[in-house]
Amino acid sequence: MPRRAGLTVDKVVELGLSIVDQSGLDGLTLARVAEAAGVATPSLYKHVAGLPDLRERVAGEGIAGLSDRVRQAVIGVSGDEAVRALMGAYRAYLVEFPNRAGLLVAPPPAAGRREDLLAVVLAVLRGYRLEGAEAIHAARILRSSVHGFAVLEAAGGFGYREDLDESFGRLVDVVVAGLRSGA
């Protein structure tokens, strides 16, 4: 296989993320990335230390994409409107990129990227005067609610004809009501 000019760590990660988008996290292998890059598999070791390193980097990019999306959604809003915007952006991201869901729940590599996402969520929760352990509990509730809904939606797990947007709106209402009550 001829060496592909211009291959960088960023390009390897971009190809890895594309493979995840097509085939899921289990489809991410060095061989598939090498094939997509047009290089022999051993050539990837110039850019990543192996599959665990590649997976961590790809997870970091997936988390960064979600962080960027929710950060943009909450700029200039606060309180209930910020929670609604955050949850809507999170849902839209996972519906658009359903195979990235596994990147968000994998064991915690990409710690810095996760901290960026958590910082956005905690900033939104400060509007409810939640700090410390209470904020972490609320962040977990918010995350598990929207993540679970989006994963089910993307997989076609809601088989009834009732409007999904209405169901999601009701879920967000429940989360907002809980935050208002100090949950």
Short mmCIF file of N, CA and C in Angstrom, two decimals:
data_model
loop_
_atom_site.label_atom_id
_atom_site.label_comp_id
_atom_site.label_asym_id
_atom_site.label_seq_id
_atom_site.Cartn_x
_atom_site.Cartn_y
_atom_site.Cartn_z
N MET A 1 0.83 -1.17 0.00
CA MET A 1 0.00 0.00 0.00
C MET A 1 0.88 1.24 0.00
N PRO A 2 0.67 2.17 -0.88
CA PRO A 2 1.51 3.37 -0.88
C PRO A 2 1.21 4.25 0.33
N ARG A 3 2.24 4.93 0.80
CA ARG A 3 2.07 5.84 1.94
C ARG A 3 1.25 7.05 1.50
N ARG A 4 0.31 7.41 2.32
CA ARG A 4 -0.55 8.54 2.01
C ARG A 4 0.09 9.80 2.59
N ALA A 5 0.37 10.74 1.73
CA ALA A 5 1.01 11.98 2.16
C ALA A 5 0.08 12.77 3.06
N GLY A 6 0.66 13.40 4.07
CA GLY A 6 -0.11 14.29 4.91
C GLY A 6 -0.89 13.64 6.04
N LEU A 7 -0.65 12.38 6.30
CA LEU A 7 -1.36 11.72 7.39
C LEU A 7 -0.85 12.27 8.72
N THR A 8 -1.77 12.70 9.56
CA THR A 8 -1.44 13.28 10.85
C THR A 8 -2.28 12.59 11.92
N VAL A 9 -1.97 12.87 13.17
CA VAL A 9 -2.78 12.35 14.27
C VAL A 9 -4.22 12.80 14.10
N ASP A 10 -4.41 14.08 13.80
CA ASP A 10 -5.77 14.59 13.64
C ASP A 10 -6.52 13.87 12.53
N LYS A 11 -5.84 13.58 11.43
CA LYS A 11 -6.49 12.88 10.31
C LYS A 11 -6.83 11.45 10.72
N VAL A 12 -5.95 10.79 11.45
CA VAL A 12 -6.21 9.43 11.92
C VAL A 12 -7.43 9.43 12.83
N VAL A 13 -7.52 10.40 13.72
CA VAL A 13 -8.66 10.50 14.63
C VAL A 13 -9.93 10.80 13.84
N GLU A 14 -9.85 11.69 12.87
CA GLU A 14 -11.01 12.01 12.02
C GLU A 14 -11.51 10.76 11.30
N LEU A 15 -10.59 9.97 10.76
CA LEU A 15 -10.98 8.73 10.09
C LEU A 15 -11.60 7.75 11.09
N GLY A 16 -11.03 7.68 12.28
CA GLY A 16 -11.58 6.82 13.32
C GLY A 16 -12.99 7.22 13.70
N LEU A 17 -13.24 8.50 13.83
CA LEU A 17 -14.58 8.98 14.17
C LEU A 17 -15.56 8.67 13.04
N SER A 18 -15.11 8.80 11.81
CA SER A 18 -15.95 8.45 10.67
C SER A 18 -16.31 6.97 10.68
N ILE A 19 -15.37 6.13 11.05
CA ILE A 19 -15.65 4.69 11.15
C ILE A 19 -16.65 4.41 12.26
N VAL A 20 -16.50 5.08 13.38
CA VAL A 20 -17.48 4.93 14.47
C VAL A 20 -18.86 5.35 13.97
N ASP A 21 -18.93 6.47 13.26
CA ASP A 21 -20.21 6.94 12.74
C ASP A 21 -20.85 5.91 11.80
N GLN A 22 -20.05 5.21 11.04
CA GLN A 22 -20.56 4.22 10.09
C GLN A 22 -20.87 2.88 10.75
N SER A 23 -20.01 2.44 11.65
CA SER A 23 -20.06 1.06 12.13
C SER A 23 -20.15 0.89 13.64
N GLY A 24 -20.13 1.96 14.38
CA GLY A 24 -20.15 1.87 15.83
C GLY A 24 -18.77 1.69 16.41
N LEU A 25 -18.70 1.78 17.71
CA LEU A 25 -17.42 1.69 18.41
C LEU A 25 -16.73 0.35 18.17
N ASP A 26 -17.50 -0.72 18.08
CA ASP A 26 -16.90 -2.04 17.84
C ASP A 26 -16.26 -2.14 16.46
N GLY A 27 -16.66 -1.28 15.53
CA GLY A 27 -16.09 -1.29 14.19
C GLY A 27 -14.77 -0.56 14.09
N LEU A 28 -14.37 0.13 15.16
CA LEU A 28 -13.14 0.90 15.15
C LEU A 28 -11.95 -0.02 15.39
N THR A 29 -11.19 -0.27 14.34
CA THR A 29 -9.97 -1.06 14.44
C THR A 29 -8.84 -0.33 13.73
N LEU A 30 -7.63 -0.66 14.09
CA LEU A 30 -6.48 -0.07 13.41
C LEU A 30 -6.50 -0.44 11.93
N ALA A 31 -6.86 -1.68 11.62
CA ALA A 31 -6.88 -2.13 10.24
C ALA A 31 -7.86 -1.30 9.40
N ARG A 32 -9.04 -1.01 9.95
CA ARG A 32 -10.02 -0.22 9.20
C ARG A 32 -9.56 1.21 9.02
N VAL A 33 -8.93 1.78 10.04
CA VAL A 33 -8.42 3.15 9.90
C VAL A 33 -7.29 3.17 8.88
N ALA A 34 -6.41 2.20 8.94
CA ALA A 34 -5.31 2.13 7.98
C ALA A 34 -5.85 2.01 6.56
N GLU A 35 -6.84 1.17 6.37
CA GLU A 35 -7.44 1.01 5.05
C GLU A 35 -8.03 2.34 4.56
N ALA A 36 -8.74 3.02 5.45
CA ALA A 36 -9.34 4.30 5.08
C ALA A 36 -8.28 5.36 4.78
N ALA A 37 -7.14 5.25 5.45
CA ALA A 37 -6.06 6.21 5.25
C ALA A 37 -5.19 5.86 4.05
N GLY A 38 -5.34 4.63 3.56
CA GLY A 38 -4.52 4.20 2.44
C GLY A 38 -3.10 3.88 2.82
N VAL A 39 -2.92 3.40 4.05
CA VAL A 39 -1.59 3.03 4.54
C VAL A 39 -1.64 1.63 5.14
N ALA A 40 -0.49 1.05 5.37
CA ALA A 40 -0.40 -0.23 6.06
C ALA A 40 -0.64 0.02 7.55
N THR A 41 -1.24 -0.94 8.21
CA THR A 41 -1.59 -0.79 9.63
C THR A 41 -0.39 -0.35 10.48
N PRO A 42 0.80 -0.95 10.31
CA PRO A 42 1.92 -0.51 11.16
C PRO A 42 2.26 0.98 11.02
N SER A 43 1.90 1.58 9.88
CA SER A 43 2.17 3.01 9.69
C SER A 43 1.40 3.89 10.67
N LEU A 44 0.28 3.37 11.17
CA LEU A 44 -0.51 4.17 12.12
C LEU A 44 0.23 4.38 13.44
N TYR A 45 1.17 3.49 13.77
CA TYR A 45 1.89 3.62 15.03
C TYR A 45 2.80 4.86 15.07
N LYS A 46 2.97 5.51 13.93
CA LYS A 46 3.68 6.79 13.91
C LYS A 46 2.79 7.91 14.45
N HIS A 47 1.48 7.62 14.52
CA HIS A 47 0.51 8.64 14.89
C HIS A 47 -0.25 8.34 16.18
N VAL A 48 -0.48 7.07 16.45
CA VAL A 48 -1.16 6.64 17.68
C VAL A 48 -0.40 5.46 18.26
N ALA A 49 -0.51 5.28 19.57
CA ALA A 49 0.25 4.24 20.26
C ALA A 49 -0.39 2.86 20.16
N GLY A 50 -1.56 2.79 19.58
CA GLY A 50 -2.26 1.51 19.45
C GLY A 50 -3.76 1.76 19.52
N LEU A 51 -4.52 0.68 19.53
CA LEU A 51 -5.98 0.81 19.53
C LEU A 51 -6.51 1.52 20.77
N PRO A 52 -6.02 1.23 21.99
CA PRO A 52 -6.55 1.98 23.15
C PRO A 52 -6.32 3.49 23.02
N ASP A 53 -5.16 3.88 22.52
CA ASP A 53 -4.87 5.30 22.33
C ASP A 53 -5.81 5.89 21.27
N LEU A 54 -6.00 5.17 20.18
CA LEU A 54 -6.91 5.64 19.14
C LEU A 54 -8.32 5.79 19.68
N ARG A 55 -8.79 4.80 20.41
CA ARG A 55 -10.14 4.88 20.98
C ARG A 55 -10.28 6.07 21.93
N GLU A 56 -9.26 6.31 22.74
CA GLU A 56 -9.32 7.45 23.65
C GLU A 56 -9.38 8.76 22.88
N ARG A 57 -8.59 8.87 21.85
CA ARG A 57 -8.58 10.10 21.05
C ARG A 57 -9.91 10.29 20.31
N VAL A 58 -10.45 9.21 19.77
CA VAL A 58 -11.73 9.29 19.07
C VAL A 58 -12.84 9.64 20.06
N ALA A 59 -12.81 9.03 21.24
CA ALA A 59 -13.80 9.37 22.27
C ALA A 59 -13.69 10.84 22.63
N GLY A 60 -12.47 11.33 22.75
CA GLY A 60 -12.27 12.74 23.06
C GLY A 60 -12.89 13.65 22.01
N GLU A 61 -12.76 13.29 20.76
CA GLU A 61 -13.35 14.09 19.69
C GLU A 61 -14.87 14.02 19.71
N GLY A 62 -15.41 12.84 20.00
CA GLY A 62 -16.86 12.71 20.10
C GLY A 62 -17.42 13.55 21.24
N ILE A 63 -16.74 13.52 22.36
CA ILE A 63 -17.16 14.31 23.52
C ILE A 63 -17.01 15.80 23.22
N ALA A 64 -15.91 16.16 22.54
CA ALA A 64 -15.70 17.57 22.18
C ALA A 64 -16.81 18.06 21.26
N GLY A 65 -17.24 17.22 20.34
CA GLY A 65 -18.33 17.60 19.45
C GLY A 65 -19.61 17.88 20.21
N LEU A 66 -19.92 17.02 21.18
CA LEU A 66 -21.10 17.24 22.02
C LEU A 66 -20.92 18.49 22.87
N SER A 67 -19.76 18.67 23.45
CA SER A 67 -19.49 19.85 24.28
C SER A 67 -19.69 21.13 23.49
N ASP A 68 -19.16 21.16 22.28
CA ASP A 68 -19.31 22.35 21.43
C ASP A 68 -20.78 22.62 21.15
N ARG A 69 -21.51 21.55 20.85
CA ARG A 69 -22.93 21.69 20.49
C ARG A 69 -23.72 22.25 21.68
N VAL A 70 -23.51 21.69 22.87
CA VAL A 70 -24.29 22.17 24.02
C VAL A 70 -23.83 23.55 24.47
N ARG A 71 -22.55 23.82 24.36
CA ARG A 71 -22.04 25.15 24.74
C ARG A 71 -22.68 26.22 23.85
N GLN A 72 -22.72 25.98 22.56
CA GLN A 72 -23.35 26.93 21.63
C GLN A 72 -24.83 27.12 21.94
N ALA A 73 -25.48 26.03 22.33
CA ALA A 73 -26.92 26.08 22.60
C ALA A 73 -27.26 26.92 23.83
N VAL A 74 -26.37 26.96 24.81
CA VAL A 74 -26.71 27.64 26.07
C VAL A 74 -26.15 29.05 26.16
N ILE A 75 -25.41 29.47 25.17
CA ILE A 75 -24.87 30.84 25.20
C ILE A 75 -26.03 31.83 25.21
N GLY A 76 -26.01 32.71 26.20
CA GLY A 76 -26.99 33.78 26.27
C GLY A 76 -28.32 33.40 26.91
N VAL A 77 -28.43 32.17 27.40
CA VAL A 77 -29.66 31.78 28.09
C VAL A 77 -29.32 31.23 29.46
N SER A 78 -30.31 31.20 30.33
CA SER A 78 -30.08 30.69 31.68
C SER A 78 -31.34 30.02 32.21
N GLY A 79 -31.19 29.41 33.36
CA GLY A 79 -32.33 28.79 34.03
C GLY A 79 -32.99 27.73 33.18
N ASP A 80 -34.33 27.70 33.21
CA ASP A 80 -35.09 26.68 32.49
C ASP A 80 -34.77 26.67 31.00
N GLU A 81 -34.61 27.86 30.43
CA GLU A 81 -34.31 27.94 29.00
C GLU A 81 -32.96 27.29 28.68
N ALA A 82 -31.99 27.45 29.56
CA ALA A 82 -30.68 26.84 29.35
C ALA A 82 -30.76 25.32 29.44
N VAL A 83 -31.53 24.80 30.39
CA VAL A 83 -31.68 23.35 30.51
C VAL A 83 -32.36 22.80 29.26
N ARG A 84 -33.40 23.49 28.82
CA ARG A 84 -34.10 23.05 27.60
C ARG A 84 -33.15 23.06 26.40
N ALA A 85 -32.35 24.11 26.28
CA ALA A 85 -31.41 24.21 25.16
C ALA A 85 -30.34 23.13 25.25
N LEU A 86 -29.82 22.91 26.45
CA LEU A 86 -28.79 21.90 26.64
C LEU A 86 -29.33 20.51 26.29
N MET A 87 -30.48 20.18 26.83
CA MET A 87 -31.04 18.86 26.57
C MET A 87 -31.41 18.69 25.09
N GLY A 88 -31.91 19.74 24.49
CA GLY A 88 -32.24 19.67 23.06
C GLY A 88 -31.01 19.46 22.20
N ALA A 89 -29.93 20.16 22.53
CA ALA A 89 -28.69 20.02 21.76
C ALA A 89 -28.08 18.63 21.95
N TYR A 90 -28.11 18.13 23.17
CA TYR A 90 -27.59 16.79 23.46
C TYR A 90 -28.38 15.75 22.67
N ARG A 91 -29.70 15.87 22.71
CA ARG A 91 -30.56 14.94 21.97
C ARG A 91 -30.25 15.00 20.47
N ALA A 92 -30.20 16.21 19.92
CA ALA A 92 -29.96 16.37 18.49
C ALA A 92 -28.62 15.76 18.08
N TYR A 93 -27.61 15.93 18.92
CA TYR A 93 -26.28 15.39 18.61
C TYR A 93 -26.32 13.86 18.52
N LEU A 94 -26.96 13.23 19.49
CA LEU A 94 -27.00 11.76 19.47
C LEU A 94 -27.95 11.20 18.43
N VAL A 95 -28.97 11.94 18.07
CA VAL A 95 -29.84 11.48 16.99
C VAL A 95 -29.09 11.61 15.66
N GLU A 96 -28.31 12.66 15.52
CA GLU A 96 -27.52 12.85 14.31
C GLU A 96 -26.36 11.85 14.23
N PHE A 97 -25.74 11.58 15.37
CA PHE A 97 -24.58 10.68 15.42
C PHE A 97 -24.84 9.55 16.43
N PRO A 98 -25.77 8.67 16.15
CA PRO A 98 -26.16 7.66 17.15
C PRO A 98 -25.03 6.73 17.56
N ASN A 99 -24.10 6.47 16.68
CA ASN A 99 -23.01 5.56 17.03
C ASN A 99 -21.98 6.18 17.96
N ARG A 100 -22.11 7.46 18.21
CA ARG A 100 -21.20 8.12 19.16
C ARG A 100 -21.65 7.96 20.60
N ALA A 101 -22.83 7.42 20.81
CA ALA A 101 -23.33 7.25 22.17
C ALA A 101 -22.35 6.43 23.01
N GLY A 102 -21.77 5.40 22.41
CA GLY A 102 -20.81 4.58 23.13
C GLY A 102 -19.56 5.33 23.54
N LEU A 103 -19.21 6.35 22.78
CA LEU A 103 -18.04 7.16 23.14
C LEU A 103 -18.28 7.96 24.41
N LEU A 104 -19.55 8.25 24.66
CA LEU A 104 -19.90 9.09 25.81
C LEU A 104 -20.05 8.30 27.09
N VAL A 105 -20.14 6.98 26.99
CA VAL A 105 -20.32 6.16 28.19
C VAL A 105 -19.18 5.17 28.40
N ALA A 106 -18.21 5.17 27.51
CA ALA A 106 -17.07 4.28 27.66
C ALA A 106 -16.31 4.65 28.94
N PRO A 107 -15.48 3.74 29.44
CA PRO A 107 -14.68 4.10 30.62
C PRO A 107 -13.98 5.44 30.40
N PRO A 108 -13.71 6.15 31.46
CA PRO A 108 -13.33 7.56 31.31
C PRO A 108 -11.94 7.84 30.77
N PRO A 109 -11.73 7.57 29.48
CA PRO A 109 -10.55 8.19 28.87
C PRO A 109 -10.94 9.62 28.55
N ALA A 110 -10.13 10.33 27.89
CA ALA A 110 -10.45 11.68 27.44
C ALA A 110 -10.98 12.54 28.58
N ALA A 111 -10.33 12.42 29.74
CA ALA A 111 -10.82 13.08 30.94
C ALA A 111 -10.97 14.59 30.75
N GLY A 112 -10.03 15.22 30.07
CA GLY A 112 -10.11 16.66 29.86
C GLY A 112 -11.34 17.05 29.05
N ARG A 113 -11.65 16.25 28.05
CA ARG A 113 -12.82 16.53 27.22
C ARG A 113 -14.10 16.35 28.03
N ARG A 114 -14.12 15.34 28.89
CA ARG A 114 -15.29 15.13 29.74
C ARG A 114 -15.47 16.29 30.70
N GLU A 115 -14.38 16.80 31.21
CA GLU A 115 -14.44 17.93 32.13
C GLU A 115 -15.00 19.17 31.44
N ASP A 116 -14.67 19.35 30.16
CA ASP A 116 -15.22 20.49 29.42
C ASP A 116 -16.75 20.39 29.33
N LEU A 117 -17.24 19.20 29.03
CA LEU A 117 -18.69 18.99 28.93
C LEU A 117 -19.34 19.19 30.30
N LEU A 118 -18.74 18.63 31.33
CA LEU A 118 -19.28 18.78 32.67
C LEU A 118 -19.31 20.25 33.08
N ALA A 119 -18.30 21.00 32.72
CA ALA A 119 -18.26 22.43 33.06
C ALA A 119 -19.45 23.17 32.48
N VAL A 120 -19.84 22.84 31.25
CA VAL A 120 -21.00 23.48 30.64
C VAL A 120 -22.26 23.12 31.43
N VAL A 121 -22.41 21.84 31.75
CA VAL A 121 -23.60 21.38 32.49
C VAL A 121 -23.64 22.05 33.87
N LEU A 122 -22.52 22.08 34.56
CA LEU A 122 -22.49 22.69 35.89
C LEU A 122 -22.78 24.19 35.83
N ALA A 123 -22.33 24.85 34.78
CA ALA A 123 -22.63 26.28 34.63
C ALA A 123 -24.13 26.49 34.49
N VAL A 124 -24.79 25.63 33.73
CA VAL A 124 -26.25 25.72 33.59
C VAL A 124 -26.92 25.47 34.94
N LEU A 125 -26.43 24.50 35.68
CA LEU A 125 -27.05 24.13 36.96
C LEU A 125 -26.84 25.19 38.04
N ARG A 126 -25.82 26.03 37.90
CA ARG A 126 -25.63 27.11 38.87
C ARG A 126 -26.83 28.06 38.86
N GLY A 127 -27.55 28.10 37.74
CA GLY A 127 -28.76 28.91 37.68
C GLY A 127 -29.83 28.43 38.64
N TYR A 128 -29.67 27.23 39.15
CA TYR A 128 -30.60 26.67 40.15
C TYR A 128 -29.95 26.64 41.54
N ARG A 129 -28.83 27.33 41.66
CA ARG A 129 -28.07 27.41 42.91
C ARG A 129 -27.61 26.04 43.39
N LEU A 130 -27.30 25.18 42.43
CA LEU A 130 -26.80 23.85 42.75
C LEU A 130 -25.28 23.87 42.66
N GLU A 131 -24.65 23.41 43.70
CA GLU A 131 -23.18 23.37 43.77
C GLU A 131 -22.75 22.04 44.36
N GLY A 132 -21.50 21.71 44.20
CA GLY A 132 -20.91 20.54 44.83
C GLY A 132 -21.64 19.25 44.48
N ALA A 133 -21.86 18.43 45.51
CA ALA A 133 -22.48 17.12 45.31
C ALA A 133 -23.88 17.24 44.73
N GLU A 134 -24.63 18.25 45.13
CA GLU A 134 -25.99 18.42 44.60
C GLU A 134 -25.96 18.68 43.09
N ALA A 135 -24.99 19.45 42.65
CA ALA A 135 -24.87 19.71 41.21
C ALA A 135 -24.49 18.44 40.45
N ILE A 136 -23.62 17.64 41.03
CA ILE A 136 -23.22 16.39 40.38
C ILE A 136 -24.42 15.45 40.28
N HIS A 137 -25.20 15.33 41.33
CA HIS A 137 -26.40 14.49 41.27
C HIS A 137 -27.35 14.99 40.18
N ALA A 138 -27.55 16.29 40.14
CA ALA A 138 -28.44 16.87 39.13
C ALA A 138 -27.89 16.65 37.72
N ALA A 139 -26.59 16.79 37.56
CA ALA A 139 -25.96 16.55 36.24
C ALA A 139 -26.18 15.11 35.80
N ARG A 140 -26.07 14.17 36.73
CA ARG A 140 -26.29 12.76 36.40
C ARG A 140 -27.74 12.52 35.97
N ILE A 141 -28.66 13.14 36.67
CA ILE A 141 -30.08 13.00 36.32
C ILE A 141 -30.34 13.57 34.93
N LEU A 142 -29.83 14.75 34.69
CA LEU A 142 -30.01 15.39 33.40
C LEU A 142 -29.40 14.53 32.29
N ARG A 143 -28.17 14.12 32.48
CA ARG A 143 -27.47 13.33 31.46
C ARG A 143 -28.17 12.01 31.19
N SER A 144 -28.51 11.28 32.23
CA SER A 144 -29.12 9.96 32.01
C SER A 144 -30.49 10.11 31.34
N SER A 145 -31.21 11.16 31.67
CA SER A 145 -32.52 11.38 31.05
C SER A 145 -32.39 11.63 29.56
N VAL A 146 -31.59 12.60 29.18
CA VAL A 146 -31.49 12.96 27.77
C VAL A 146 -30.74 11.89 26.98
N HIS A 147 -29.69 11.33 27.55
CA HIS A 147 -28.92 10.31 26.84
C HIS A 147 -29.79 9.09 26.56
N GLY A 148 -30.50 8.64 27.58
CA GLY A 148 -31.36 7.48 27.40
C GLY A 148 -32.44 7.71 26.36
N PHE A 149 -33.07 8.87 26.41
CA PHE A 149 -34.12 9.19 25.44
C PHE A 149 -33.54 9.20 24.03
N ALA A 150 -32.41 9.89 23.84
CA ALA A 150 -31.82 10.02 22.51
C ALA A 150 -31.36 8.68 21.96
N VAL A 151 -30.78 7.84 22.80
CA VAL A 151 -30.34 6.52 22.33
C VAL A 151 -31.54 5.69 21.90
N LEU A 152 -32.59 5.70 22.70
CA LEU A 152 -33.80 4.97 22.33
C LEU A 152 -34.40 5.53 21.04
N GLU A 153 -34.44 6.83 20.92
CA GLU A 153 -34.99 7.45 19.71
C GLU A 153 -34.18 7.07 18.48
N ALA A 154 -32.88 7.20 18.57
CA ALA A 154 -32.02 6.90 17.42
C ALA A 154 -32.12 5.44 16.99
N ALA A 155 -32.37 4.56 17.94
CA ALA A 155 -32.47 3.12 17.64
C ALA A 155 -33.88 2.71 17.21
N GLY A 156 -34.79 3.68 17.16
CA GLY A 156 -36.17 3.34 16.80
C GLY A 156 -36.91 2.65 17.92
N GLY A 157 -36.48 2.91 19.14
CA GLY A 157 -37.03 2.22 20.30
C GLY A 157 -38.37 2.72 20.79
N PHE A 158 -38.88 3.77 20.17
CA PHE A 158 -40.20 4.27 20.54
C PHE A 158 -41.16 3.90 19.41
N GLY A 159 -41.86 2.80 19.57
CA GLY A 159 -42.66 2.26 18.48
C GLY A 159 -44.05 2.84 18.34
N TYR A 160 -44.47 3.66 19.24
CA TYR A 160 -45.82 4.19 19.14
C TYR A 160 -45.85 5.45 18.30
N ARG A 161 -46.99 5.78 17.78
CA ARG A 161 -47.09 6.90 16.84
C ARG A 161 -47.12 8.26 17.52
N GLU A 162 -47.29 8.31 18.83
CA GLU A 162 -47.33 9.60 19.50
C GLU A 162 -46.04 10.38 19.20
N ASP A 163 -46.18 11.69 19.15
CA ASP A 163 -45.10 12.58 18.74
C ASP A 163 -43.91 12.52 19.70
N LEU A 164 -42.73 12.23 19.15
CA LEU A 164 -41.52 12.14 19.97
C LEU A 164 -41.13 13.49 20.56
N ASP A 165 -41.32 14.55 19.81
CA ASP A 165 -40.98 15.87 20.34
C ASP A 165 -41.82 16.21 21.56
N GLU A 166 -43.09 15.82 21.52
CA GLU A 166 -43.94 16.06 22.69
C GLU A 166 -43.46 15.23 23.87
N SER A 167 -43.13 13.97 23.63
CA SER A 167 -42.60 13.13 24.71
C SER A 167 -41.32 13.72 25.28
N PHE A 168 -40.44 14.17 24.40
CA PHE A 168 -39.19 14.75 24.86
C PHE A 168 -39.45 16.03 25.65
N GLY A 169 -40.37 16.85 25.17
CA GLY A 169 -40.72 18.08 25.90
C GLY A 169 -41.21 17.77 27.30
N ARG A 170 -42.00 16.72 27.43
CA ARG A 170 -42.49 16.32 28.75
C ARG A 170 -41.34 15.84 29.64
N LEU A 171 -40.39 15.12 29.05
CA LEU A 171 -39.22 14.68 29.82
C LEU A 171 -38.45 15.91 30.32
N VAL A 172 -38.23 16.86 29.45
CA VAL A 172 -37.52 18.07 29.84
C VAL A 172 -38.29 18.81 30.94
N ASP A 173 -39.62 18.86 30.82
CA ASP A 173 -40.43 19.50 31.87
C ASP A 173 -40.23 18.82 33.22
N VAL A 174 -40.15 17.50 33.22
CA VAL A 174 -39.93 16.76 34.47
C VAL A 174 -38.57 17.10 35.06
N VAL A 175 -37.54 17.14 34.20
CA VAL A 175 -36.20 17.48 34.68
C VAL A 175 -36.18 18.91 35.22
N VAL A 176 -36.76 19.85 34.50
CA VAL A 176 -36.79 21.24 34.96
C VAL A 176 -37.54 21.35 36.28
N ALA A 177 -38.67 20.69 36.40
CA ALA A 177 -39.44 20.74 37.66
C ALA A 177 -38.58 20.17 38.82
N GLY A 178 -37.87 19.11 38.55
CA GLY A 178 -36.99 18.54 39.57
C GLY A 178 -35.88 19.50 39.97
N LEU A 179 -35.31 20.17 38.99
CA LEU A 179 -34.25 21.15 39.30
C LEU A 179 -34.80 22.32 40.10
N ARG A 180 -35.97 22.75 39.76
CA ARG A 180 -36.60 23.86 40.51
C ARG A 180 -36.85 23.47 41.96
N SER A 181 -37.16 22.20 42.19
CA SER A 181 -37.45 21.77 43.55
C SER A 181 -36.18 21.42 44.32
N GLY A 182 -35.03 21.55 43.66
CA GLY A 182 -33.76 21.28 44.33
C GLY A 182 -33.32 19.85 44.26
N ALA A 183 -33.83 19.10 43.28
CA ALA A 183 -33.49 17.67 43.16
C ALA A 183 -32.05 17.44 42.85
#
